[in-house]
Short mmCIF file of C-alpha atoms in Angstrom, two decimals:
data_model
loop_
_atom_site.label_atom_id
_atom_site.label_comp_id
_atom_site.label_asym_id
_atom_site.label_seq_id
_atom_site.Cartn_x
_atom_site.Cartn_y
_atom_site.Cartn_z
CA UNK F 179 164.57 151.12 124.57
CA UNK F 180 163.05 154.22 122.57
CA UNK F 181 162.97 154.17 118.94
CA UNK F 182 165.80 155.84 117.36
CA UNK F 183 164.67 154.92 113.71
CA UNK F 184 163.34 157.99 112.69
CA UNK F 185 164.83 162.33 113.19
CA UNK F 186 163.00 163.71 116.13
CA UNK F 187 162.65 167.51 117.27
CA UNK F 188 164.93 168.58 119.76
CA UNK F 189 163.29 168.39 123.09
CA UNK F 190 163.02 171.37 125.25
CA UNK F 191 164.60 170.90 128.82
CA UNK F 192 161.13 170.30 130.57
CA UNK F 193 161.04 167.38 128.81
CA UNK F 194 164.17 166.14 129.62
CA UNK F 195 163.44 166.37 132.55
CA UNK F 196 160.45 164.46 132.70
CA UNK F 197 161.78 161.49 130.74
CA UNK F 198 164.51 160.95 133.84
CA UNK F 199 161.73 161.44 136.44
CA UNK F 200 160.11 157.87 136.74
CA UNK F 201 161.49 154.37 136.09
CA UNK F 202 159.09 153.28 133.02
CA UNK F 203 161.19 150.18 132.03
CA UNK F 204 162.53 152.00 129.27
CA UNK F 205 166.01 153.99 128.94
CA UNK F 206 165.38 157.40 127.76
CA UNK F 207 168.08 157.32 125.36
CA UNK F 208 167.07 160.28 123.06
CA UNK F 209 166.42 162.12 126.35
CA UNK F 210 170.07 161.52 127.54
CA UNK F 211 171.43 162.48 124.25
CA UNK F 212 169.41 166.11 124.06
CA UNK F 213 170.77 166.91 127.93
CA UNK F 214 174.29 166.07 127.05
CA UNK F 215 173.88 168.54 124.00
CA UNK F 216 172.07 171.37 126.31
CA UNK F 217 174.72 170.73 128.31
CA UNK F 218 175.06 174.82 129.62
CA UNK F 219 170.55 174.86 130.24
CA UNK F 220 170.77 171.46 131.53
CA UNK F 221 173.52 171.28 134.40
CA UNK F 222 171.65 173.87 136.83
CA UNK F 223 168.67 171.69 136.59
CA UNK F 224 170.99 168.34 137.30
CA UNK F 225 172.38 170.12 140.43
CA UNK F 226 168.59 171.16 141.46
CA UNK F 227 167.91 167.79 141.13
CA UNK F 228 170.65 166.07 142.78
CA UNK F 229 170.37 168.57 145.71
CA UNK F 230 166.43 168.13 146.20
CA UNK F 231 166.89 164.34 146.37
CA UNK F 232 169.41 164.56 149.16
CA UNK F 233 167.54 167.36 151.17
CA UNK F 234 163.91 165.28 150.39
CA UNK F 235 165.27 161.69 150.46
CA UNK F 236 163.04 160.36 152.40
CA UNK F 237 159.89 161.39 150.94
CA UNK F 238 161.24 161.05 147.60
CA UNK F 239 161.81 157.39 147.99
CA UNK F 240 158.35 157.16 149.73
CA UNK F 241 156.65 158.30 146.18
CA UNK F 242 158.53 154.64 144.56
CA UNK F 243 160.15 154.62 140.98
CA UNK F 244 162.36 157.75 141.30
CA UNK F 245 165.07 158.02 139.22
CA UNK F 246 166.30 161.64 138.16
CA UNK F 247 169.35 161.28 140.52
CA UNK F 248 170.69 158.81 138.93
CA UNK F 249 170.94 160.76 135.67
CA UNK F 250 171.67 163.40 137.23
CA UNK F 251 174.93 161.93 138.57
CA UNK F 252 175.98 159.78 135.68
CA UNK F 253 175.43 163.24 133.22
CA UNK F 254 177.02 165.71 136.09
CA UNK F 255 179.59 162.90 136.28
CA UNK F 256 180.37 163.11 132.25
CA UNK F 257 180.18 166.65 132.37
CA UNK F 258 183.25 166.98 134.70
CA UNK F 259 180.92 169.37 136.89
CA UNK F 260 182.89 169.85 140.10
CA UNK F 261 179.68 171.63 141.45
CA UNK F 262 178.21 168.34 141.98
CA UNK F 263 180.65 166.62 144.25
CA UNK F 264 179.39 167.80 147.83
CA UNK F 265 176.47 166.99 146.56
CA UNK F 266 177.54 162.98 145.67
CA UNK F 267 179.36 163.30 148.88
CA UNK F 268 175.78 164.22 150.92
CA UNK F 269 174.21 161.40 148.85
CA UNK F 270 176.74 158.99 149.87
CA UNK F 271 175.84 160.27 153.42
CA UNK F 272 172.42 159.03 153.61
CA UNK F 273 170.66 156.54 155.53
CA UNK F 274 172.05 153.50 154.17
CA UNK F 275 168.08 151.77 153.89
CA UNK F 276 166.98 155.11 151.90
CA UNK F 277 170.40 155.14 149.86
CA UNK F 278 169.69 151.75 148.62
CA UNK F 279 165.74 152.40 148.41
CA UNK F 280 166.88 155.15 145.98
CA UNK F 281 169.40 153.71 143.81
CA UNK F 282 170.18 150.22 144.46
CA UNK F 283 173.57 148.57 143.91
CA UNK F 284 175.00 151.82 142.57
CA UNK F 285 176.78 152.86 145.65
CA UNK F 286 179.27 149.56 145.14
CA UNK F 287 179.15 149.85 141.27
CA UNK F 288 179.31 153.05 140.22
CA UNK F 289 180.01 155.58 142.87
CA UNK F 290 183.51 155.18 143.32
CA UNK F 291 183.59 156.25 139.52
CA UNK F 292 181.24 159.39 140.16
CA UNK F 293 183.09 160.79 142.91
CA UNK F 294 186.39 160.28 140.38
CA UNK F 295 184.95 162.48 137.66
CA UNK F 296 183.37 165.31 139.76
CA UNK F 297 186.23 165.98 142.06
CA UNK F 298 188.37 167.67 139.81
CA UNK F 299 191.36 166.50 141.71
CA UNK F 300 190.20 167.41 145.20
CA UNK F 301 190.74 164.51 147.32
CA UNK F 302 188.93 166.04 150.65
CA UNK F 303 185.55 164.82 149.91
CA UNK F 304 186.07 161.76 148.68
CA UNK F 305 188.86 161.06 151.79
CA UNK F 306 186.01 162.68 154.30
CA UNK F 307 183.62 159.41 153.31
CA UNK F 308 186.81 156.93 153.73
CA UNK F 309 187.29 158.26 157.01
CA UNK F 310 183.74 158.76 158.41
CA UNK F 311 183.35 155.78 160.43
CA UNK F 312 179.48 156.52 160.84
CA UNK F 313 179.65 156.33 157.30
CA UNK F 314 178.01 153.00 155.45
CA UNK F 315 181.23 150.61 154.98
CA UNK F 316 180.28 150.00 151.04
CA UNK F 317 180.04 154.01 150.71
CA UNK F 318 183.53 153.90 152.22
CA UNK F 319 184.71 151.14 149.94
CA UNK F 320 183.47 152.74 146.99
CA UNK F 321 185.16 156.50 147.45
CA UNK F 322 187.75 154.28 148.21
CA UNK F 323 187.92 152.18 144.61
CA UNK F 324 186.97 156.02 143.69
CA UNK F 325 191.06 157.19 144.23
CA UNK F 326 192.15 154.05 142.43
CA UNK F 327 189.84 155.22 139.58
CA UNK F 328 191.99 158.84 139.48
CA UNK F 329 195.22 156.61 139.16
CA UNK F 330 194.28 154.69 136.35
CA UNK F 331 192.99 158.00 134.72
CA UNK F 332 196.12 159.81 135.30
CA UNK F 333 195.01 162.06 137.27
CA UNK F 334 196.44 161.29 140.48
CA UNK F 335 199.78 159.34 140.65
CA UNK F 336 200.06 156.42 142.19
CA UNK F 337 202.81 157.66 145.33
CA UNK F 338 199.94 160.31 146.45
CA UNK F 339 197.56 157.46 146.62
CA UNK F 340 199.58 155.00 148.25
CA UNK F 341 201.10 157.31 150.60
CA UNK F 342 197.37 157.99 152.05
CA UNK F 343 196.74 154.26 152.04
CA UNK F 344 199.67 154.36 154.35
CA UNK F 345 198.07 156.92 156.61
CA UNK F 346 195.09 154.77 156.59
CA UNK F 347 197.39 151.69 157.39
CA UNK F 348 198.72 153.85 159.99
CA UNK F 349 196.11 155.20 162.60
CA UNK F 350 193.25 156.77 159.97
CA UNK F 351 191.28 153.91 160.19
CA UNK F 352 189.66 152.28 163.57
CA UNK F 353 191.37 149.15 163.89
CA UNK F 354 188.48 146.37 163.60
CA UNK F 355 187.24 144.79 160.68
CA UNK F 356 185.00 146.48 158.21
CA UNK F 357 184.49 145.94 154.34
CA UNK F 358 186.91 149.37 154.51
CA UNK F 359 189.64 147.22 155.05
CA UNK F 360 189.21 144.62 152.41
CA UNK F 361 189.21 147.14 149.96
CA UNK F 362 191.90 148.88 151.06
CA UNK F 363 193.95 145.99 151.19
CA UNK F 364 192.71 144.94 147.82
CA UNK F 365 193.10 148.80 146.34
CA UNK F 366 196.91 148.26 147.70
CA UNK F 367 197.23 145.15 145.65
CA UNK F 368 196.22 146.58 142.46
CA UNK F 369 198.65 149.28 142.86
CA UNK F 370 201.39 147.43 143.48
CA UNK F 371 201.98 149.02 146.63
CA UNK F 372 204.77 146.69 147.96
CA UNK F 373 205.69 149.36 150.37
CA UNK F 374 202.96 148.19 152.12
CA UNK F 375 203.99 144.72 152.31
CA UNK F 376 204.30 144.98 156.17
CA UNK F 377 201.71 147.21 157.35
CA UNK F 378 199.12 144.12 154.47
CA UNK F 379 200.60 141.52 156.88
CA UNK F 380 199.95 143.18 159.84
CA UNK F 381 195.88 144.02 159.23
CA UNK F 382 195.81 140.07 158.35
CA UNK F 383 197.76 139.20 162.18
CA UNK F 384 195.28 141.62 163.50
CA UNK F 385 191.96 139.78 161.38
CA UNK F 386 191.21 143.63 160.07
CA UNK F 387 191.03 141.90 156.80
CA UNK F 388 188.74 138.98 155.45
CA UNK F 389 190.49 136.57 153.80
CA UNK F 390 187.23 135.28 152.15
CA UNK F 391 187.18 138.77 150.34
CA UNK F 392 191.12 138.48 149.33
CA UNK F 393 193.59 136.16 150.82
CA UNK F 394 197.32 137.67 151.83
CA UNK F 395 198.79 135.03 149.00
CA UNK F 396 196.78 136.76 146.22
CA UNK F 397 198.48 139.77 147.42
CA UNK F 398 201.64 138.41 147.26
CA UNK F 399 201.04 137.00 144.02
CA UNK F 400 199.84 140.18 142.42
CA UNK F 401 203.60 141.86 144.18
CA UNK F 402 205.03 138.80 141.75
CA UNK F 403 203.51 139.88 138.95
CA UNK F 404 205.27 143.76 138.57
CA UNK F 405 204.10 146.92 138.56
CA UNK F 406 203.64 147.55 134.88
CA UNK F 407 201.56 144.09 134.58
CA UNK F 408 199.25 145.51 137.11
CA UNK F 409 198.80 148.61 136.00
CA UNK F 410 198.26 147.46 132.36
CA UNK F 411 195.56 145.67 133.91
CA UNK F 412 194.52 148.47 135.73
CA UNK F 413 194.50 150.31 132.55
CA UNK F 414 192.21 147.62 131.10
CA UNK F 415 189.70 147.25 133.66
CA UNK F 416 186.54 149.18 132.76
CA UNK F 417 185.05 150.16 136.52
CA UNK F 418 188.81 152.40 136.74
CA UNK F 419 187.34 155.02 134.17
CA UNK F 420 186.00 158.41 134.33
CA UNK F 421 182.68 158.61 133.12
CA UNK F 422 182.63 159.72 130.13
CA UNK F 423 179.48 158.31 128.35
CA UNK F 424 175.99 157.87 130.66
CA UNK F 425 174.41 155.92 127.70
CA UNK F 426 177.08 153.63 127.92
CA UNK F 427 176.87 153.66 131.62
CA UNK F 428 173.13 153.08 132.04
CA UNK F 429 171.65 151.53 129.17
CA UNK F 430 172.50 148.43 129.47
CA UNK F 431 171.27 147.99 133.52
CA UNK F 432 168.90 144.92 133.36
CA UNK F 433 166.05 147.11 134.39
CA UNK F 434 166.01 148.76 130.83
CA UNK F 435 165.91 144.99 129.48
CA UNK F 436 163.07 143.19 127.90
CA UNK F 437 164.14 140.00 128.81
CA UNK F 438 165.21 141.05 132.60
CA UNK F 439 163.53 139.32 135.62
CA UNK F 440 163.47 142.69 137.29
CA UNK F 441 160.88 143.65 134.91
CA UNK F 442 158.15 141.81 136.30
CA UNK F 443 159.17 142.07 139.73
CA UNK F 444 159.09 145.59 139.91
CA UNK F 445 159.29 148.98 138.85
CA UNK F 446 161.17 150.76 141.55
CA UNK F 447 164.29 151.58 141.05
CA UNK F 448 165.95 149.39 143.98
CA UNK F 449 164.51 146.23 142.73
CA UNK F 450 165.23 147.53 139.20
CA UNK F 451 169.05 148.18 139.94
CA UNK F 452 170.51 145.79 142.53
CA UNK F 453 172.43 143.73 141.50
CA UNK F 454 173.69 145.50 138.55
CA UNK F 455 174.84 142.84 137.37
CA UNK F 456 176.66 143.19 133.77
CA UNK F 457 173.61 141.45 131.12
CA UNK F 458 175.62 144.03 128.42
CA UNK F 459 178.92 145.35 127.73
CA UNK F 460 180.44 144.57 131.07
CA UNK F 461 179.57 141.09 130.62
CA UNK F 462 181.21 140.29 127.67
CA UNK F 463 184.74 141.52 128.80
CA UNK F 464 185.99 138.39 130.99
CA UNK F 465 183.45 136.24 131.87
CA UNK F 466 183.11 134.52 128.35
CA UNK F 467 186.53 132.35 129.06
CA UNK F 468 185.91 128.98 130.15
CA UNK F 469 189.29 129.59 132.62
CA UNK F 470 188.82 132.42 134.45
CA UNK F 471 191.80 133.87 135.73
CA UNK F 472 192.83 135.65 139.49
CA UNK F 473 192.09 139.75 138.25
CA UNK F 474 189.26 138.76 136.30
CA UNK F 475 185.45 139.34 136.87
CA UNK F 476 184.18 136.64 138.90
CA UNK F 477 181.74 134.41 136.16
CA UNK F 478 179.45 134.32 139.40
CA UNK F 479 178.02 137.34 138.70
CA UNK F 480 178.86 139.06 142.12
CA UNK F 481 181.11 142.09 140.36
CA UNK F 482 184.47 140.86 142.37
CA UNK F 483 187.65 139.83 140.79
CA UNK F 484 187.65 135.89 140.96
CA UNK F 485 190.41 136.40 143.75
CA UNK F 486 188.37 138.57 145.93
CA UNK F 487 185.08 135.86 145.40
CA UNK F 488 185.01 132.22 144.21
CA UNK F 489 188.47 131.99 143.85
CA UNK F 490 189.18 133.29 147.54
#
């Protein structure tokens, strides 16, 4: 990671710019921290960015090592610009091979999150992915954990949310399995929508649901638990927040460490990123217990509660 030892002179917004262009196994931290305070020269340039790498995806991820977007989003994303979200929305909407050429395991880990903080409470795009059914089933998932995200931030209560879960219960979705109905069956449980109860039961009858992913007990056991018990949890959990901080988002990604195995893999940014799996601050939450409980992060490394994984 860069030096930040000694006072540097403010960089101008070219090179900004340039730092985020190519993966060079090094976080541009300094380079982060000078865009989020030229916040007003910067976000035009974000939104140029963003909105070249959907229109030029393909030959983007044909040049290798790309990763602008993904600052891009993360700094649009703590910047609260609603400018950006048909733009996350058209990224989403990409050719799933492409979408994962270009940024890895950040569609299951972090978009949900995006979409939150650009939406500025309008639910249309972020319900338009849910309901695409051409639309990849972890993109779906994710705008998905995205509405559980504006709960837990207070920005959308949880009736609003559960009464579109019902709507997706109730005819919205196709009814065969996809990874969209794990989540929402697992979104459901987290907030405590026992309303629900029947409509849970009857996706399981129906095997819309994979029990492998969370089983109808856990969901009756998280119901046993009460509402404020889940929500404090929900409260707690660090993948339901807004972004807020992209240093504290990004800098920790294995790619950006020195003693990651995706180092001397590779340098592009799909190798570099999938996975995602928490090597800094995420990691130390939950995992460190030697008993790992139902709601926690999975000590597998997968990202899943232990319910939804091992524990299945």
């Amino acid at each position: 990671m860069e030096n930040r030892g000694s006072k540097k002179t403010p960089m101008e917004t070219a090179e900004i710019l340039h730092r985020f262009e190519r993966f060079t196994g090094k976080f541009p931290r300094t380079a982060v921290e000078e865009a989020v305070a030229r916040r007003e020269a910067i976000t035009p340039e974000l939104l140029r960015i963003l909105e070249e790498t959907v229109d030029r995806a393909a030959q983007i991820d044909a040049e290798g090592d790309y990763m602008a977007h993904l600052y891009a989003m993360f700094l649009l994303a703590q910047f609260r610009e609603t400018r950006a979200y048909p733009l996350v929305v058209r990224f989403a909407l990409l050719p799933e091979d492409i979408q994962y050429s270009l940024c890895g395991d950040f569609i299951t880990e972090s978009l949900g999150q995006v979409l939150a903080s650009v939406c500025g409470g309008d639910l249309a795009g972020i319900q338009s992915l849910i309901e695409n059914e051409s639309a990849d089933q972890w993109v779906r998932g994710a705008a998905l954990s995205g509405l559980v995200t504006l709960v837990a931030a207070g920005q959308k209560s949880r009736d609003e949310i559960v009464s579109y879960f019902a709507s997706l219960f109730r005819g919205k979705l196709a009814r065969q399995w996809s990874h969209v109905w794990d989540t929402l069956v697992s979104y459901s449980s987290d907030l405590y929508a026992e309303e629900l109860l029947d409509d849970i039961k009857q996706a399981y009858d129906e095997g819309l649901v994979d029990p492998g992913y969370i089983g109808f007990k856990h969901v009756k056991q998280d119901l046993a638990l009460g509402k404020d018990r889940l929500f404090a949890r929900l409260a707690d959990d660090p993948h339901r927040r807004l972004v807020s901080d992209t240093v504290a988002e990004m800098e920790w990604w294995a790619c950006f460490r020195d003693d990651s195995p995706n180092r001397a893999k590779s340098t592009a940014p799909a190798s570099a990123i999938s996975g995602l799996s928490p090597v800094g601050p995420t990691s130390q939450i939950k995992r460190a217990t030697p008993k790992t409980g139902q709601n926690e992060r999975c000590p597998c490394g997968s990202g899943k509660k232990y319910k939804k994984c091992c524990g299945a």
